[in-house]
PDB file of C-alpha atoms in Angstrom:
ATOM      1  CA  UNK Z 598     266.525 133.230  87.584  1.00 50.00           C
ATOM      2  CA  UNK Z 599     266.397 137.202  87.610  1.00 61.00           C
ATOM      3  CA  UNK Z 600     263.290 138.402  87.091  1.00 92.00           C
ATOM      4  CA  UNK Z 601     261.009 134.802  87.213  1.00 95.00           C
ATOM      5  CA  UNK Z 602     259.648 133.939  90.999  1.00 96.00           C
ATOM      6  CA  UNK Z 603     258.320 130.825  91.721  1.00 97.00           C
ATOM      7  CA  UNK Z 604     255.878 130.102  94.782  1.00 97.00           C
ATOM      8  CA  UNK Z 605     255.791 127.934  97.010  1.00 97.00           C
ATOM      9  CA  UNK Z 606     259.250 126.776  96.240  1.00 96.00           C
ATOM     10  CA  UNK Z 607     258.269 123.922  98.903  1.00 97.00           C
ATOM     11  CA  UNK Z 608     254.942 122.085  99.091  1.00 97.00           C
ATOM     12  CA  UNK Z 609     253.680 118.874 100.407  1.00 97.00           C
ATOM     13  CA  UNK Z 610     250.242 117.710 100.268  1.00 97.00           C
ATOM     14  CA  UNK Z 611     247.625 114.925 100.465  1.00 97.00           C
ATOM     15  CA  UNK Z 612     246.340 112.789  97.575  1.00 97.00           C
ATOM     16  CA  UNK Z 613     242.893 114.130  96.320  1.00 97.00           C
ATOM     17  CA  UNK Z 614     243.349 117.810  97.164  1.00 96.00           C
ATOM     18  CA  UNK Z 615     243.987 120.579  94.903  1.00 96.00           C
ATOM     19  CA  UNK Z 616     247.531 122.702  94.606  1.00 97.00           C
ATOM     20  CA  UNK Z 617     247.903 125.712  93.002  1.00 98.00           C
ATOM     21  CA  UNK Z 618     251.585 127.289  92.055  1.00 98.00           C
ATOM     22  CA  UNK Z 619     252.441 130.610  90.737  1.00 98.00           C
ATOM     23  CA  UNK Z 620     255.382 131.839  88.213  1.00 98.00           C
ATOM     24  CA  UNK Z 621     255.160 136.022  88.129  1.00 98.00           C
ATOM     25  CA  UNK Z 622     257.607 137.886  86.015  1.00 97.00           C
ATOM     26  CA  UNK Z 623     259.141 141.187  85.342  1.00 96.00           C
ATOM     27  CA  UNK Z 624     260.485 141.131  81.942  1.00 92.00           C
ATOM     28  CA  UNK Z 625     257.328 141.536  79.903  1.00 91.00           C
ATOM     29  CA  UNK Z 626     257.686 138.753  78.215  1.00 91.00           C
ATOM     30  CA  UNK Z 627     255.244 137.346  75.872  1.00 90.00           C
ATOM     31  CA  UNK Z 628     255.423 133.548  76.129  1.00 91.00           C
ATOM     32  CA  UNK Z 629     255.670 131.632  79.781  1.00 94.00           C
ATOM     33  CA  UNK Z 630     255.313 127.603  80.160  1.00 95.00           C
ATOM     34  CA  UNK Z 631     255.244 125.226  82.782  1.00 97.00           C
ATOM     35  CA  UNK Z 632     257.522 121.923  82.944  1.00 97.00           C
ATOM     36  CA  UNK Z 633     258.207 119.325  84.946  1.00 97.00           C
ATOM     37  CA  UNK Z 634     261.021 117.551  85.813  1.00 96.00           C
ATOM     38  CA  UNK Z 635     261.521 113.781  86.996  1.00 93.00           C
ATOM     39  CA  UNK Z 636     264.532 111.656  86.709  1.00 84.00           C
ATOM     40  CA  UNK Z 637     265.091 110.271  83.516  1.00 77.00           C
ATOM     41  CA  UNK Z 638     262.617 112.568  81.840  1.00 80.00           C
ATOM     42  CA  UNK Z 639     264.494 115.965  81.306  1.00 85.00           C
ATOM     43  CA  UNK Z 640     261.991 118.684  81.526  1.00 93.00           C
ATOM     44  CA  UNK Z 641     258.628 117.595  79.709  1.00 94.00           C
ATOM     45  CA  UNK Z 642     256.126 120.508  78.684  1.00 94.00           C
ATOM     46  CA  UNK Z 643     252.772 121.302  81.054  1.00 96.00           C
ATOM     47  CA  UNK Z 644     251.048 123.945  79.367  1.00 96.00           C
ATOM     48  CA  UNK Z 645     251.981 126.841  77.831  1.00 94.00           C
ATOM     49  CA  UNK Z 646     250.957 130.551  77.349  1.00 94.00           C
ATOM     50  CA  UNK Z 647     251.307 133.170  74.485  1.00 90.00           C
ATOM     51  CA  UNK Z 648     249.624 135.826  75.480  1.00 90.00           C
ATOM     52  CA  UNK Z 649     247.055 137.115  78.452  1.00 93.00           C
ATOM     53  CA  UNK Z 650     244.606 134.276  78.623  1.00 93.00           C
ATOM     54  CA  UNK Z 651     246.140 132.541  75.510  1.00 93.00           C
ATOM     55  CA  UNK Z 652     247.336 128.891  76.622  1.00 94.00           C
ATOM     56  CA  UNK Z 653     247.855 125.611  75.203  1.00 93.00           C
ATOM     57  CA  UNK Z 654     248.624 122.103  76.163  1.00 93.00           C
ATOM     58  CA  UNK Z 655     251.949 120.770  76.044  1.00 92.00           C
ATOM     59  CA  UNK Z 656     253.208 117.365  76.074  1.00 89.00           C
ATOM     60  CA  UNK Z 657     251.857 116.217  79.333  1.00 94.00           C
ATOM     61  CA  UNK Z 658     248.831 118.636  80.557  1.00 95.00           C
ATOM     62  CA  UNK Z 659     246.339 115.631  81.562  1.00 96.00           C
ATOM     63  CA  UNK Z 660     245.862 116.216  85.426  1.00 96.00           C
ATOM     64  CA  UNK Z 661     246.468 119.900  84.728  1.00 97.00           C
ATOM     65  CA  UNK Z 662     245.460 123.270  83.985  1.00 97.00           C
ATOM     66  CA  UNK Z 663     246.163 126.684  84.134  1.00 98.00           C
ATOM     67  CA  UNK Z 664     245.199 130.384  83.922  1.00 97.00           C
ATOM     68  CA  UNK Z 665     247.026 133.784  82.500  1.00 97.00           C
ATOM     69  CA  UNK Z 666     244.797 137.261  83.861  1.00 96.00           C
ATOM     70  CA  UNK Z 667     247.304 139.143  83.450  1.00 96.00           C
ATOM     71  CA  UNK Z 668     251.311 139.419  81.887  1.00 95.00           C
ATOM     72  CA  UNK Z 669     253.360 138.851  84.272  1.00 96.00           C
ATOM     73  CA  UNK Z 670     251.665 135.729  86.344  1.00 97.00           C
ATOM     74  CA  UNK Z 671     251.017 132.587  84.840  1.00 98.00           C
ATOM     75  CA  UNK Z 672     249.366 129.595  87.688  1.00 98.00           C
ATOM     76  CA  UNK Z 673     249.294 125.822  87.109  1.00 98.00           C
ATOM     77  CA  UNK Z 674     246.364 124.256  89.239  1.00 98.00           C
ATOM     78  CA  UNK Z 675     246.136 120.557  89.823  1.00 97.00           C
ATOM     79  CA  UNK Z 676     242.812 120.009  90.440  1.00 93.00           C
ATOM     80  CA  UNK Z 677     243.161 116.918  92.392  1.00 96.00           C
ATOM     81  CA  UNK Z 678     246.331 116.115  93.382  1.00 97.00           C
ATOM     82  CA  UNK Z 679     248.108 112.544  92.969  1.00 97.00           C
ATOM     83  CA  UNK Z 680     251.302 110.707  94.009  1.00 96.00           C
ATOM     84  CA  UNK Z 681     252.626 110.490  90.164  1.00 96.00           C
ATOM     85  CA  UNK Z 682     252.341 114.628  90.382  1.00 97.00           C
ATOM     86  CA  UNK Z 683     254.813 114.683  92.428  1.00 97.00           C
ATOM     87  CA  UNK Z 684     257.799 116.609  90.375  1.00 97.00           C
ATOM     88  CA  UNK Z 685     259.507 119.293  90.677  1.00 97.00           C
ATOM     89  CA  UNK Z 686     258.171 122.211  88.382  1.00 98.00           C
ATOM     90  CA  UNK Z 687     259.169 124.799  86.451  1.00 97.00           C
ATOM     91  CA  UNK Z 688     258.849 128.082  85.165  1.00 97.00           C
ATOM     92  CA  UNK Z 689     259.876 129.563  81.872  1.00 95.00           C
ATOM     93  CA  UNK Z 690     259.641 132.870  79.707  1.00 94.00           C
ATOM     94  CA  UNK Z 691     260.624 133.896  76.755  1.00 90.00           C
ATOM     95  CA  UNK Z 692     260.173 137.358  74.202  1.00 83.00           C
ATOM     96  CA  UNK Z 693     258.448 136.713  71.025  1.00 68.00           C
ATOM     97  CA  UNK Z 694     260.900 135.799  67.940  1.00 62.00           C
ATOM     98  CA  UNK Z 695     262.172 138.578  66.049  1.00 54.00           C
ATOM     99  CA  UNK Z 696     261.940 141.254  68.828  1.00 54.00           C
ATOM    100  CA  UNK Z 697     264.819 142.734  70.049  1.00 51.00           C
ATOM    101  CA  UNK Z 698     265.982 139.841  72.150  1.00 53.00           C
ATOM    102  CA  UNK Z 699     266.510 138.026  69.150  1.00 55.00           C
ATOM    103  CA  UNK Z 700     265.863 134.285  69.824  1.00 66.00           C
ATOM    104  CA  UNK Z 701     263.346 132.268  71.352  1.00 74.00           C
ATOM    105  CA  UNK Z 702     265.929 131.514  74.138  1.00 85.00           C
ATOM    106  CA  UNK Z 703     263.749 130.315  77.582  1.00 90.00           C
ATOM    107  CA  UNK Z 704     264.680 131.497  81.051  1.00 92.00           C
ATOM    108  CA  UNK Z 705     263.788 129.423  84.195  1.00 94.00           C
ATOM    109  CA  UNK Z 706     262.569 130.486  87.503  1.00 95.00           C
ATOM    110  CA  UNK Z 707     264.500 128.562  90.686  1.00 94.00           C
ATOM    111  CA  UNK Z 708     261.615 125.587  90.351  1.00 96.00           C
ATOM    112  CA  UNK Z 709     258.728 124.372  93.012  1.00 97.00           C
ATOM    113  CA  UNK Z 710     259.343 120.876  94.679  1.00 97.00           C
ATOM    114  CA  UNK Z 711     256.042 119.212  95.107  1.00 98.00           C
ATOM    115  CA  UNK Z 712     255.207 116.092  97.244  1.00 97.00           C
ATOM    116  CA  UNK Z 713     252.207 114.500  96.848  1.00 97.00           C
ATOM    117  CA  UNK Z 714     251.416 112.237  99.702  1.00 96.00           C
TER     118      UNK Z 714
ATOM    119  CA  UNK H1066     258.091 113.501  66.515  1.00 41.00           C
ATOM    120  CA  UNK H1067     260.994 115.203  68.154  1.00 53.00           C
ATOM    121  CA  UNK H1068     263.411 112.964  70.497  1.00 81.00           C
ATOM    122  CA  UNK H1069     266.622 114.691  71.833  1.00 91.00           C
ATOM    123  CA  UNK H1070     269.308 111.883  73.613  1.00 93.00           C
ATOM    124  CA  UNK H1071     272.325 112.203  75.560  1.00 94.00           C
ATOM    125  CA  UNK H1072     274.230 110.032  77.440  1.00 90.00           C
ATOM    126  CA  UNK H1073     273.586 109.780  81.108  1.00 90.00           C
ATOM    127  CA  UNK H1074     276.980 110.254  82.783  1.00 95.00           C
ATOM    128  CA  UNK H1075     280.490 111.739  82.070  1.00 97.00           C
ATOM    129  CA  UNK H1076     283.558 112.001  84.319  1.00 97.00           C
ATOM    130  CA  UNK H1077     286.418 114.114  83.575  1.00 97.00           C
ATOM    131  CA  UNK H1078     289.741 115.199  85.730  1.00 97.00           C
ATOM    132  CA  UNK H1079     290.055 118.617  86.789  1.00 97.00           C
ATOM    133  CA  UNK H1080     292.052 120.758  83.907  1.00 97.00           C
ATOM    134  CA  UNK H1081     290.763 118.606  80.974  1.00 97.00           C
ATOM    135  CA  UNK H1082     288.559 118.800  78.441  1.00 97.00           C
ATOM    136  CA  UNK H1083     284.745 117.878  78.753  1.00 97.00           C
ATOM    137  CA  UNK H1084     282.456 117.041  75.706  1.00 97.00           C
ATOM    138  CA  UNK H1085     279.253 116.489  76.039  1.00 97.00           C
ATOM    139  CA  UNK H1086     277.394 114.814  73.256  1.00 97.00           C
ATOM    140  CA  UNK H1087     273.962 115.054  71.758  1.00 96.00           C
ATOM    141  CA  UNK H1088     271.336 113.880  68.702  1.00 95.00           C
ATOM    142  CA  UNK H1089     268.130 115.234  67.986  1.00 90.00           C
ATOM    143  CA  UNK H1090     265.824 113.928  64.971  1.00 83.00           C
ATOM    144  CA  UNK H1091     263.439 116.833  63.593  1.00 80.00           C
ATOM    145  CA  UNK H1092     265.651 119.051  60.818  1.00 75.00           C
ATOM    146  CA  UNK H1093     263.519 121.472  61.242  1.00 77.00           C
ATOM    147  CA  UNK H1094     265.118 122.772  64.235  1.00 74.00           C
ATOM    148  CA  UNK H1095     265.849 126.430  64.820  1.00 77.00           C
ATOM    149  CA  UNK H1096     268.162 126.990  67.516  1.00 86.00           C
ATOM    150  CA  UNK H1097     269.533 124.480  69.686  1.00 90.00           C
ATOM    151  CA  UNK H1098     270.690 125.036  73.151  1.00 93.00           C
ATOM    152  CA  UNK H1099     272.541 123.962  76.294  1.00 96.00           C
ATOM    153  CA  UNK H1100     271.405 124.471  79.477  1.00 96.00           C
ATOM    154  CA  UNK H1101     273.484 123.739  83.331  1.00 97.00           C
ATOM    155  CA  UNK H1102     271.521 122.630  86.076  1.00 95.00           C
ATOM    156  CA  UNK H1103     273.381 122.884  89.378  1.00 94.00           C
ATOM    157  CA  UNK H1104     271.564 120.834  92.448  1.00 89.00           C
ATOM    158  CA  UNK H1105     268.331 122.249  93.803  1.00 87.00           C
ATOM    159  CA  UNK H1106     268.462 125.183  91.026  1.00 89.00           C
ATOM    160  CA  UNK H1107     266.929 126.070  88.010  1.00 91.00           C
ATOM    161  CA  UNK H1108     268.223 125.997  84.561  1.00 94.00           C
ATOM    162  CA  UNK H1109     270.217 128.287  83.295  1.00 93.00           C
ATOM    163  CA  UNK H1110     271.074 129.335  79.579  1.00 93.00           C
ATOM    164  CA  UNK H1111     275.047 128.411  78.757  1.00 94.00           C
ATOM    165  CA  UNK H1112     274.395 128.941  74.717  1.00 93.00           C
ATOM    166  CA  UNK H1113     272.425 128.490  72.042  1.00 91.00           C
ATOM    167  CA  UNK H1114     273.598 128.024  68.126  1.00 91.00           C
ATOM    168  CA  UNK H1115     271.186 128.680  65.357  1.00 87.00           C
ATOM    169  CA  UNK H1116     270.803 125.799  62.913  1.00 83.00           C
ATOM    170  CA  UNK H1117     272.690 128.082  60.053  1.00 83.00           C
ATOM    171  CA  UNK H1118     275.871 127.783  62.065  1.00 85.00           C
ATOM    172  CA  UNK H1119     278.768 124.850  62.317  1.00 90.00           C
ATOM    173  CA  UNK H1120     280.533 126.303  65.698  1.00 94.00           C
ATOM    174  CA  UNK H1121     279.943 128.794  68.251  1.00 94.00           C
ATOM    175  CA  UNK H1122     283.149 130.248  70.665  1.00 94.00           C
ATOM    176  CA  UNK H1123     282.093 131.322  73.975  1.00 91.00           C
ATOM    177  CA  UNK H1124     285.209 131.792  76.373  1.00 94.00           C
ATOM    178  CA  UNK H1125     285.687 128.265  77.405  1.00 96.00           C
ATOM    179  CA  UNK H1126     282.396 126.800  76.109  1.00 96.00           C
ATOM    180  CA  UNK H1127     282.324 125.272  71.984  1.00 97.00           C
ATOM    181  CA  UNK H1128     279.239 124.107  70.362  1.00 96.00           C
ATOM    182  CA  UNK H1129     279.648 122.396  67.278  1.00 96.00           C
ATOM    183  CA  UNK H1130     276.982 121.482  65.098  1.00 94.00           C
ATOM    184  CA  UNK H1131     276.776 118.474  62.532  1.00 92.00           C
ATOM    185  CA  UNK H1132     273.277 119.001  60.863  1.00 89.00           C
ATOM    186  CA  UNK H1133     273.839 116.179  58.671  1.00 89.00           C
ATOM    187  CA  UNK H1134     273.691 113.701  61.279  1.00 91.00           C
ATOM    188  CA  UNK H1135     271.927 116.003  63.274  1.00 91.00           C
ATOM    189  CA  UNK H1136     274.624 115.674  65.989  1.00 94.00           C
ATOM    190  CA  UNK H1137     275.377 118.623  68.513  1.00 94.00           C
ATOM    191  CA  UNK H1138     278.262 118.711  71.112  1.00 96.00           C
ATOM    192  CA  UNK H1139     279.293 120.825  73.509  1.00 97.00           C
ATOM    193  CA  UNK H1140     283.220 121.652  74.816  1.00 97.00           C
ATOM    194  CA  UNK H1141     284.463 122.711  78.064  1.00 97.00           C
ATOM    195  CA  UNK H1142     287.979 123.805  78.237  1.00 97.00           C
ATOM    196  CA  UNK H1143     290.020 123.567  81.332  1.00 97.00           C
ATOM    197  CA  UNK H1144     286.893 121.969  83.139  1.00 97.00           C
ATOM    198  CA  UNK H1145     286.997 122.905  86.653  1.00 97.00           C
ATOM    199  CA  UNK H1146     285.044 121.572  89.632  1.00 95.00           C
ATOM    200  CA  UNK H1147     282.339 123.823  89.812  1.00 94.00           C
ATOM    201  CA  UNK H1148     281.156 122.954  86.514  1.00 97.00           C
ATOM    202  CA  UNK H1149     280.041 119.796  88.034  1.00 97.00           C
ATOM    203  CA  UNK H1150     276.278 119.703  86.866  1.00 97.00           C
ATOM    204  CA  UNK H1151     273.457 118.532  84.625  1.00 96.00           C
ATOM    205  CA  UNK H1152     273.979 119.462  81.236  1.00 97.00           C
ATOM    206  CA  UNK H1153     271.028 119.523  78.811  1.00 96.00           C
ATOM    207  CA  UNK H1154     270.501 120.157  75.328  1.00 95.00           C
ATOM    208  CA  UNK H1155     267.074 121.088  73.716  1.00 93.00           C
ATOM    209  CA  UNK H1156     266.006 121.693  70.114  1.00 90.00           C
ATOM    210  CA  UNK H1157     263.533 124.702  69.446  1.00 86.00           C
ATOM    211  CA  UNK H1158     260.225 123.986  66.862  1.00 80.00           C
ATOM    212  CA  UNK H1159     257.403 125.393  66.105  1.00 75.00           C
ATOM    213  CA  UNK H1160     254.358 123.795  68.042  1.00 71.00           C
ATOM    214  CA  UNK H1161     251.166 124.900  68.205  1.00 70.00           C
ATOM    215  CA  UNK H1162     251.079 128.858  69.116  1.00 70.00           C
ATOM    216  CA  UNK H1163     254.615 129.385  70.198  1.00 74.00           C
ATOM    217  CA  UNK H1164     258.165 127.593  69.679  1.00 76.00           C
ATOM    218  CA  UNK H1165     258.441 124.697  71.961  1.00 83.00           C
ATOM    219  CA  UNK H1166     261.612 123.331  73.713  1.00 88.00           C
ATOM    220  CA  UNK H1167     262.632 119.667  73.432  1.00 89.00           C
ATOM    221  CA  UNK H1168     264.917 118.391  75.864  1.00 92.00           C
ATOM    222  CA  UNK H1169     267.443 115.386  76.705  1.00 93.00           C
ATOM    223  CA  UNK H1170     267.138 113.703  79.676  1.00 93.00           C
ATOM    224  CA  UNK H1171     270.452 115.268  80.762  1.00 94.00           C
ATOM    225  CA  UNK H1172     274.165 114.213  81.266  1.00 96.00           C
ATOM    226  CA  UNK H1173     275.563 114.760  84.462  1.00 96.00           C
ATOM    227  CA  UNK H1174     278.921 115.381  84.954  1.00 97.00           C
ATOM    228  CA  UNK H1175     281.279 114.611  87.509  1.00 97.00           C
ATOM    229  CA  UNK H1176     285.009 116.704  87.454  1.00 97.00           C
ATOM    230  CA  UNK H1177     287.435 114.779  89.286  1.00 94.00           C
ATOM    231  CA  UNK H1178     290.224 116.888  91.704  1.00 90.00           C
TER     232      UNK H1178
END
C-alpha cells in the first residue's frame, strides 16, 4: 500500500445520491485504475487511466465515471448511487512497460468499503 | 475473451506444503501474477512470472508455469498460519491504452495449527 491513499476508506450512503472517492499517489506512476471487488467476482476493472486526463472504460464502467487533472489523483464518481454499487473498491498503479521498473506489475491502495443504502 | 479460474477453497496443516492452482485461456499473456489478500486489506504483489519462463524461486514461494495447458500454480513451503489469505492469480494483456489485469475469483486458504 506505500505510496497509494484511498479516501474515504468508509462510506455509507442513500440510493439516488452521488459518491465521489479519491486514489492519490506518490510514485509518479503513469497508469492508475479503479476495481471493484464482490464475492465471487475477484476484482473486475472500473475505468482506467494512462495519462493526465487519458481514461478508458474497463470491464464494468456503466454507473461510473471518472476524472485525472493531475498525476498523482485519479477520482471515480458515481453519479447516482445504487444498492448493486455497493463494493468495496480499489485502487491501482502501475509504471509504463519498459521503464525502469520493468513490468507492468499493479500496486493496490488499502481499498474503500462502500454501502449503498 | 480472457477467463482466469481457481478453485474456491484450500486447507492445509501448519508445516506443509500449499499449492494453489490456476488456468487462464488467452496465450497471449505477458506476465502472470499472484496476489495475497489478508482480511480488510488490499492486495499485495507475492510474484509475478513472465510467460518466457517455466519456474520462478522466491524463498518459500514457487510458481510454475505450464503454457501448454495454460496452467499456473503456485507453492508455499512450510505454510504457516499467517499465510492464511485470499490468493489470486491474474493474467496481464494488452487492452485498449494500457495492459489490463485479469483476475480469478480467488482461493482462500485456511492453515490448520
Amino acid at each position: 500500500d506505500a505510496g497509494i491513499t484511498q479516501s474515504p476508506r468508509h462510506k455509507v450512503t442513500e440510493t439516488g445520491t452521488p459518491v465521489t472517492l479519491r486514489c492519490h499517489q506518490t510514485e509518479n506512476h503513469r497508469y492508475m485504475y479503479w476495481y471493484r471487488q464482490d464475492p465471487g467476482h475477484g476484482l473486475r476493472l472500473i475505468h482506467y487511466s494512462y495519462g493526465v486526463k487519458d481514461t478508458d472504460k474497463g470491464e464494468v464502467s456503466d454507473g461510473y465515471s471518472v476524472s485525472r487533472s493531475k498525476t498523482e489523483d485519479f477520482l471515480l464518481t458515481l453519479e447516482s448511487a445504487t444498492s448493486s454499487q455497493t463494493s468495496v473498491y480499489f485502487c491501482a498503479i502501475s509504471d509504463a512497460p519498459g521503464t525502469a521498473s520493468g513490468t507492468d506489475t499493479q500496486y493496490f491502495g488499502p481499498g474503500t468499503r462502500l454501502t449503498v443504502l | 475473451g480472457e477467463d482466469v479460474e481457481q478453485s474456491l477453497f484450500l486447507s492445509v496443516r501448519e508445516g506443509d506444503s500449499s499449492v494453489i492452482n490456476c488456468t487462464y485461456t488467452d496465450s497471449s499473456s505477458t506476465y502472470l501474477y499472484w496476489y495475497k489478500q489478508e482480511p480488510g486489506a488490499g492486495l499485495q504483489l507475492l510474484t509475478y512470472i513472465f510467460s518466457n519462463m517455466d519456474m520462478k524461486q522466491d524463498q518459500r514461494l514457487t510458481v510454475l508455469l505450464n503454457k501448454k495447458d495454460k496452467h499456473l500454480s503456485l507453492r508455499i513451503a512450510d505454510t504457516q498460519t499467517g499465510d492464511s489469505a485470499i490468493y489470486f492469480c491474474a493474467e496481464s494483456l494488452l487492452s485498449g491504452s494500457a495492459r489490463q489485469l485479469t483476475f480469478g475469483s480467488g482461493t482462500q486458504l485456511t492453515v490448520l495449527p
